[in-house]
Amino acid sequence: MSERKRLEDYDFSHTRHSTHSDNDSPHPGIRGTILFRVVEGAPVALYRAHDDAQAELVVSRYDLFQYEGGYAWGYQGTGPQSLSHALAALVYPAIFDRGVLADKAREILEKVVSQLPQGAEPNIPVSHIYQECGEPELIE
């Protein structure tokens, strides 16, 4: 019977160390577009993975930001904060640390969501969110 391997038995000398710094953020680089819409007076956000895909609702992330009042954009209140947390969880699926996601949500709020005109219905590429948050460009 062979001995069970331990972490020390593996050679990690050629692996890249992943950090959460501003210059080297660990995201898999999802693509697509966020569609901001107002339906029957209620602001909603949709995600479309590519031009031919059907849009999907960006669901609230109550586990990250507890607010039941819905989404909004164009300022920095609780509705935009809720939207920013949902967007952070969507565009950074590889980040599980709540503190890091909260930091990303704050960046998205300040640099994207609060900058949108209230009541407008823009389409924002996910790449724009990455760019505004200082992420490296995605490689095809």
Coordinates of N, CA and C in Angstrom, one line a residue:
M1 N 0.8 -1.2 0.0 CA 0.0 0.0 0.0 C 0.9 1.2 0.0
S2 N 0.6 2.2 -0.9 CA 1.4 3.4 -1.0 C 1.0 4.4 0.0
E3 N 2.0 5.3 0.3 CA 1.7 6.4 1.2 C 0.8 7.4 0.5
R4 N 0.0 8.0 1.3 CA -0.9 9.1 0.8 C 0.0 10.4 0.6
K5 N -0.2 11.0 -0.6 CA 0.5 12.2 -1.0 C 0.1 13.4 -0.1
R6 N 1.0 14.2 0.2 CA 0.7 15.5 1.0 C 1.1 16.7 0.1
L7 N 0.6 17.8 0.5 CA 0.8 19.0 -0.3 C 2.3 19.3 -0.5
E8 N 3.1 19.0 0.4 CA 4.6 19.2 0.3 C 5.2 18.3 -0.7
D9 N 4.5 17.2 -1.2 CA 5.1 16.3 -2.1 C 5.0 16.8 -3.6
Y10 N 4.2 17.9 -3.8 CA 4.1 18.4 -5.1 C 5.0 19.6 -5.4
D11 N 5.4 19.8 -6.6 CA 6.3 20.8 -7.0 C 5.4 22.0 -7.6
F12 N 5.3 23.1 -6.9 CA 4.6 24.2 -7.3 C 5.5 25.4 -7.8
S13 N 6.7 25.1 -8.1 CA 7.7 26.1 -8.4 C 7.4 26.8 -9.8
H14 N 6.6 26.2 -10.6 CA 6.3 26.8 -12.0 C 4.9 27.3 -12.1
T15 N 4.2 27.4 -11.0 CA 2.9 27.9 -11.0 C 2.9 29.4 -10.8
R16 N 1.9 30.1 -11.3 CA 1.8 31.5 -11.1 C 1.0 31.8 -9.8
H17 N 1.5 32.7 -9.0 CA 0.8 33.1 -7.8 C -0.3 34.1 -8.1
S18 N -1.5 33.8 -7.7 CA -2.6 34.6 -8.0 C -2.8 35.6 -6.8
T19 N -2.9 36.9 -7.1 CA -3.1 37.9 -6.1 C -4.4 38.7 -6.4
H20 N -4.8 39.5 -5.5 CA -6.0 40.3 -5.6 C -5.6 41.8 -5.7
S21 N -4.4 42.1 -6.3 CA -4.0 43.4 -6.5 C -4.8 44.1 -7.6
D22 N -4.7 45.4 -7.7 CA -5.4 46.1 -8.7 C -4.9 45.8 -10.1
N23 N -3.6 45.5 -10.2 CA -3.0 45.2 -11.5 C -3.1 43.8 -12.0
D24 N -3.5 42.9 -11.1 CA -3.5 41.4 -11.5 C -4.7 40.8 -10.9
S25 N -5.9 41.2 -11.2 CA -7.1 40.7 -10.7 C -7.5 39.3 -11.2
P26 N -7.9 38.4 -10.4 CA -8.2 37.0 -10.9 C -9.6 36.9 -11.4
H27 N -9.8 37.3 -12.7 CA -11.1 37.1 -13.2 C -11.0 36.3 -14.5
P28 N -11.9 35.4 -14.8 CA -11.8 34.6 -16.0 C -12.1 35.3 -17.3
G29 N -12.6 36.6 -17.2 CA -12.8 37.3 -18.4 C -14.1 37.0 -19.1
I30 N -15.2 37.1 -18.4 CA -16.5 36.8 -19.2 C -16.7 37.9 -20.2
R31 N -17.5 37.6 -21.2 CA -17.8 38.6 -22.2 C -19.3 38.8 -22.2
G32 N -19.7 39.7 -22.9 CA -21.2 40.0 -23.0 C -21.5 41.4 -22.8
T33 N -22.8 41.7 -22.5 CA -23.3 43.0 -22.4 C -24.3 43.1 -21.3
I34 N -24.3 44.2 -20.5 CA -25.3 44.4 -19.5 C -26.3 45.4 -20.1
L35 N -27.6 45.0 -20.0 CA -28.6 45.8 -20.6 C -29.4 46.4 -19.4
F36 N -29.4 47.7 -19.3 CA -30.1 48.5 -18.3 C -31.5 48.9 -18.8
R37 N -32.5 48.4 -18.2 CA -33.9 48.7 -18.7 C -34.8 49.1 -17.6
V38 N -35.9 49.9 -18.0 CA -36.9 50.3 -17.0 C -38.2 49.6 -17.6
V39 N -38.8 48.7 -16.8 CA -39.9 47.9 -17.2 C -41.1 48.3 -16.2
E40 N -42.1 48.9 -16.7 CA -43.3 49.3 -15.9 C -42.8 50.1 -14.7
G41 N -41.8 51.0 -15.0 CA -41.3 51.9 -13.9 C -40.3 51.3 -13.0
A42 N -40.0 50.0 -13.2 CA -39.0 49.3 -12.3 C -37.7 49.1 -13.1
P43 N -36.6 49.7 -12.6 CA -35.3 49.4 -13.2 C -34.8 48.0 -13.1
V44 N -34.4 47.4 -14.1 CA -33.9 46.0 -14.1 C -32.6 46.0 -14.9
A45 N -31.8 44.9 -14.7 CA -30.5 44.7 -15.4 C -30.6 43.3 -16.0
L46 N -30.2 43.2 -17.2 CA -30.1 42.0 -17.9 C -28.7 41.7 -18.4
Y47 N -28.3 40.4 -18.6 CA -27.0 40.1 -19.1 C -27.2 39.3 -20.4
R48 N -26.6 39.7 -21.4 CA -26.6 38.9 -22.7 C -25.1 38.5 -23.0
A49 N -24.9 37.2 -23.0 CA -23.6 36.6 -23.2 C -23.0 37.0 -24.6
H50 N -23.8 37.0 -25.6 CA -23.3 37.4 -26.9 C -24.5 37.8 -27.7
D51 N -24.3 38.4 -28.9 CA -25.3 39.0 -29.7 C -26.5 38.1 -30.0
D52 N -26.3 36.8 -30.2 CA -27.4 35.9 -30.6 C -28.0 35.3 -29.3
A53 N -27.6 35.6 -28.2 CA -28.1 34.9 -26.9 C -29.3 35.7 -26.4
Q54 N -30.1 35.0 -25.7 CA -31.3 35.6 -25.0 C -30.8 36.2 -23.8
A55 N -31.3 37.4 -23.5 CA -30.9 38.1 -22.2 C -31.4 37.4 -21.0
E56 N -30.7 37.4 -19.9 CA -31.1 36.8 -18.7 C -31.1 37.9 -17.6
L57 N -32.0 37.8 -16.7 CA -32.1 38.8 -15.6 C -30.9 38.7 -14.7
V58 N -30.3 39.8 -14.3 CA -29.2 39.9 -13.3 C -29.9 39.8 -12.0
V59 N -29.7 38.7 -11.3 CA -30.5 38.5 -10.0 C -29.8 39.3 -8.9
S60 N -30.6 39.7 -7.9 CA -30.1 40.4 -6.7 C -29.2 39.4 -5.9
R61 N -28.2 39.9 -5.3 CA -27.3 39.1 -4.5 C -27.5 39.5 -3.0
Y62 N -28.6 39.1 -2.4 CA -28.9 39.4 -1.0 C -27.9 38.9 -0.1
D63 N -27.1 37.9 -0.5 CA -26.1 37.3 0.4 C -24.9 38.3 0.4
L64 N -24.8 39.2 -0.5 CA -23.7 40.2 -0.6 C -24.1 41.6 -0.1
F65 N -25.4 41.9 -0.4 CA -25.9 43.2 -0.1 C -27.4 43.1 0.2
Q66 N -27.7 43.3 1.5 CA -29.1 43.1 1.9 C -29.9 44.3 1.7
Y67 N -30.6 44.3 0.6 CA -31.5 45.4 0.2 C -32.6 44.9 -0.6
E68 N -33.9 45.1 -0.3 CA -35.0 44.5 -1.0 C -35.7 45.5 -1.9
G69 N -35.2 46.7 -2.1 CA -35.9 47.7 -2.8 C -35.7 47.7 -4.3
G70 N -34.9 46.9 -4.9 CA -34.7 46.8 -6.3 C -33.4 47.6 -6.7
Y71 N -33.2 47.7 -8.0 CA -32.1 48.3 -8.6 C -32.4 49.7 -9.0
A72 N -31.3 50.5 -9.2 CA -31.3 51.8 -9.7 C -29.9 52.2 -10.2
W73 N -29.8 53.2 -11.0 CA -28.5 53.7 -11.5 C -28.5 55.2 -11.6
G74 N -27.4 55.8 -11.7 CA -27.3 57.3 -11.9 C -27.0 58.0 -10.6
Y75 N -26.8 57.4 -9.5 CA -26.4 58.0 -8.3 C -25.8 56.9 -7.4
Q76 N -25.5 57.2 -6.1 CA -24.8 56.2 -5.3 C -25.6 55.8 -4.1
G77 N -26.9 55.6 -4.3 CA -27.8 55.2 -3.2 C -27.8 53.7 -3.0
T78 N -28.8 53.2 -2.2 CA -28.9 51.7 -2.0 C -29.3 50.9 -3.2
G79 N -30.2 51.4 -4.0 CA -30.5 50.7 -5.3 C -29.3 50.5 -6.2
P80 N -28.5 51.5 -6.4 CA -27.3 51.3 -7.2 C -26.3 50.4 -6.5
Q81 N -26.2 50.5 -5.2 CA -25.3 49.6 -4.5 C -25.7 48.1 -4.6
S82 N -27.0 47.9 -4.6 CA -27.5 46.5 -4.8 C -27.2 46.0 -6.2
L83 N -27.4 46.9 -7.2 CA -27.0 46.5 -8.5 C -25.5 46.3 -8.7
S84 N -24.7 47.1 -8.1 CA -23.3 47.0 -8.2 C -22.8 45.6 -7.6
H85 N -23.4 45.2 -6.5 CA -23.0 43.9 -5.9 C -23.4 42.8 -6.8
A86 N -24.6 42.9 -7.4 CA -25.0 41.8 -8.3 C -24.1 41.8 -9.6
L87 N -23.7 42.9 -10.1 CA -22.8 43.0 -11.2 C -21.4 42.4 -10.9
A88 N -20.9 42.8 -9.7 CA -19.6 42.3 -9.3 C -19.6 40.7 -9.2
A89 N -20.7 40.2 -8.7 CA -20.8 38.7 -8.6 C -20.9 38.1 -10.0
L90 N -21.5 38.8 -10.9 CA -21.7 38.3 -12.3 C -20.4 38.3 -13.0
V91 N -19.7 39.5 -13.0 CA -18.5 39.7 -13.9 C -17.2 39.2 -13.3
Y92 N -17.3 38.8 -12.0 CA -16.1 38.2 -11.3 C -16.5 36.9 -10.7
P93 N -16.9 35.9 -11.5 CA -17.4 34.6 -10.9 C -16.3 33.8 -10.2
A94 N -15.0 34.1 -10.4 CA -14.0 33.4 -9.7 C -13.6 34.0 -8.4
I95 N -14.2 35.1 -8.0 CA -13.9 35.7 -6.7 C -15.0 35.2 -5.7
F96 N -14.6 34.5 -4.7 CA -15.5 34.1 -3.7 C -15.4 34.8 -2.4
D97 N -14.3 35.6 -2.2 CA -14.1 36.3 -1.0 C -15.1 37.5 -0.9
R98 N -15.9 37.6 0.1 CA -16.9 38.7 0.1 C -16.3 40.0 0.2
G99 N -15.2 40.2 0.9 CA -14.5 41.4 1.0 C -14.0 41.9 -0.3
V100 N -13.4 41.0 -1.1 CA -12.9 41.4 -2.4 C -14.0 41.7 -3.3
L101 N -15.1 40.9 -3.3 CA -16.3 41.3 -4.1 C -16.9 42.6 -3.7
A102 N -16.9 42.9 -2.4 CA -17.4 44.2 -2.0 C -16.6 45.4 -2.5
D103 N -15.3 45.1 -2.5 CA -14.4 46.2 -3.1 C -14.7 46.3 -4.6
K104 N -14.9 45.2 -5.3 CA -15.2 45.3 -6.8 C -16.5 46.0 -7.0
A105 N -17.5 45.7 -6.1 CA -18.8 46.3 -6.2 C -18.7 47.8 -6.0
R106 N -17.9 48.3 -5.1 CA -17.7 49.7 -4.8 C -17.1 50.4 -6.0
E107 N -16.1 49.7 -6.7 CA -15.5 50.3 -7.9 C -16.5 50.4 -9.0
I108 N -17.3 49.3 -9.2 CA -18.4 49.3 -10.2 C -19.4 50.4 -9.9
L109 N -19.7 50.6 -8.7 CA -20.7 51.7 -8.3 C -20.1 53.0 -8.7
E110 N -18.9 53.3 -8.2 CA -18.3 54.6 -8.4 C -18.0 54.9 -9.9
K111 N -17.5 53.9 -10.6 CA -17.0 54.2 -12.0 C -17.9 53.9 -13.1
V112 N -19.0 53.1 -12.8 CA -19.9 52.7 -13.9 C -21.4 53.1 -13.5
V113 N -21.9 52.4 -12.5 CA -23.3 52.5 -12.2 C -23.8 53.9 -11.9
S114 N -23.0 54.6 -11.0 CA -23.4 56.0 -10.7 C -23.2 57.0 -11.8
Q115 N -22.4 56.6 -12.8 CA -22.2 57.5 -13.9 C -23.2 57.4 -15.0
L116 N -24.1 56.4 -15.0 CA -25.1 56.3 -16.0 C -26.3 57.3 -15.8
P117 N -26.8 57.8 -16.8 CA -28.0 58.8 -16.6 C -29.2 58.1 -16.0
Q118 N -29.8 58.6 -15.0 CA -31.0 58.1 -14.4 C -32.1 58.0 -15.5
G119 N -32.8 56.8 -15.5 CA -33.9 56.6 -16.4 C -33.4 56.2 -17.8
A120 N -32.2 56.3 -18.2 CA -31.7 55.9 -19.5 C -31.6 54.4 -19.5
E121 N -31.5 53.8 -20.7 CA -31.5 52.4 -20.9 C -30.3 52.0 -21.8
P122 N -29.1 52.2 -21.3 CA -27.9 51.9 -22.1 C -27.6 50.4 -22.1
N123 N -26.8 50.0 -23.0 CA -26.2 48.7 -23.1 C -24.7 48.9 -22.8
I124 N -24.2 48.3 -21.8 CA -22.8 48.4 -21.4 C -22.0 47.1 -21.6
P125 N -21.0 47.1 -22.4 CA -20.2 45.8 -22.6 C -19.5 45.5 -21.2
V126 N -19.4 44.2 -20.9 CA -18.7 43.8 -19.7 C -17.3 44.3 -19.8
S127 N -16.7 44.3 -21.0 CA -15.3 44.8 -21.1 C -15.2 46.3 -20.7
H128 N -16.2 47.1 -20.8 CA -16.2 48.4 -20.3 C -16.1 48.4 -18.8
I129 N -16.8 47.5 -18.1 CA -16.8 47.4 -16.6 C -15.3 47.1 -16.2
Y130 N -14.8 46.1 -16.9 CA -13.4 45.7 -16.6 C -12.4 46.9 -16.8
Q131 N -12.6 47.6 -17.9 CA -11.7 48.7 -18.2 C -11.8 49.8 -17.2
E132 N -13.0 50.1 -16.8 CA -13.2 51.2 -15.8 C -12.7 50.8 -14.4
C133 N -12.6 49.5 -14.1 CA -12.1 49.0 -12.9 C -10.6 48.6 -12.9
G134 N -10.0 49.0 -14.0 CA -8.5 48.9 -14.2 C -8.1 47.4 -14.4
E135 N -8.9 46.6 -15.0 CA -8.5 45.2 -15.3 C -7.7 45.2 -16.6
P136 N -6.9 44.1 -16.7 CA -6.2 44.0 -17.9 C -7.1 43.6 -19.1
E137 N -6.7 43.9 -20.3 CA -7.6 43.6 -21.4 C -7.6 42.1 -21.6
L138 N -8.8 41.6 -22.1 CA -9.0 40.2 -22.3 C -8.2 39.8 -23.5
I139 N -7.7 38.6 -23.5 CA -7.0 38.1 -24.7 C -7.9 37.0 -25.3
E140 N -8.0 37.1 -26.6 CA -8.9 36.1 -27.4 C -8.3 34.8 -27.3

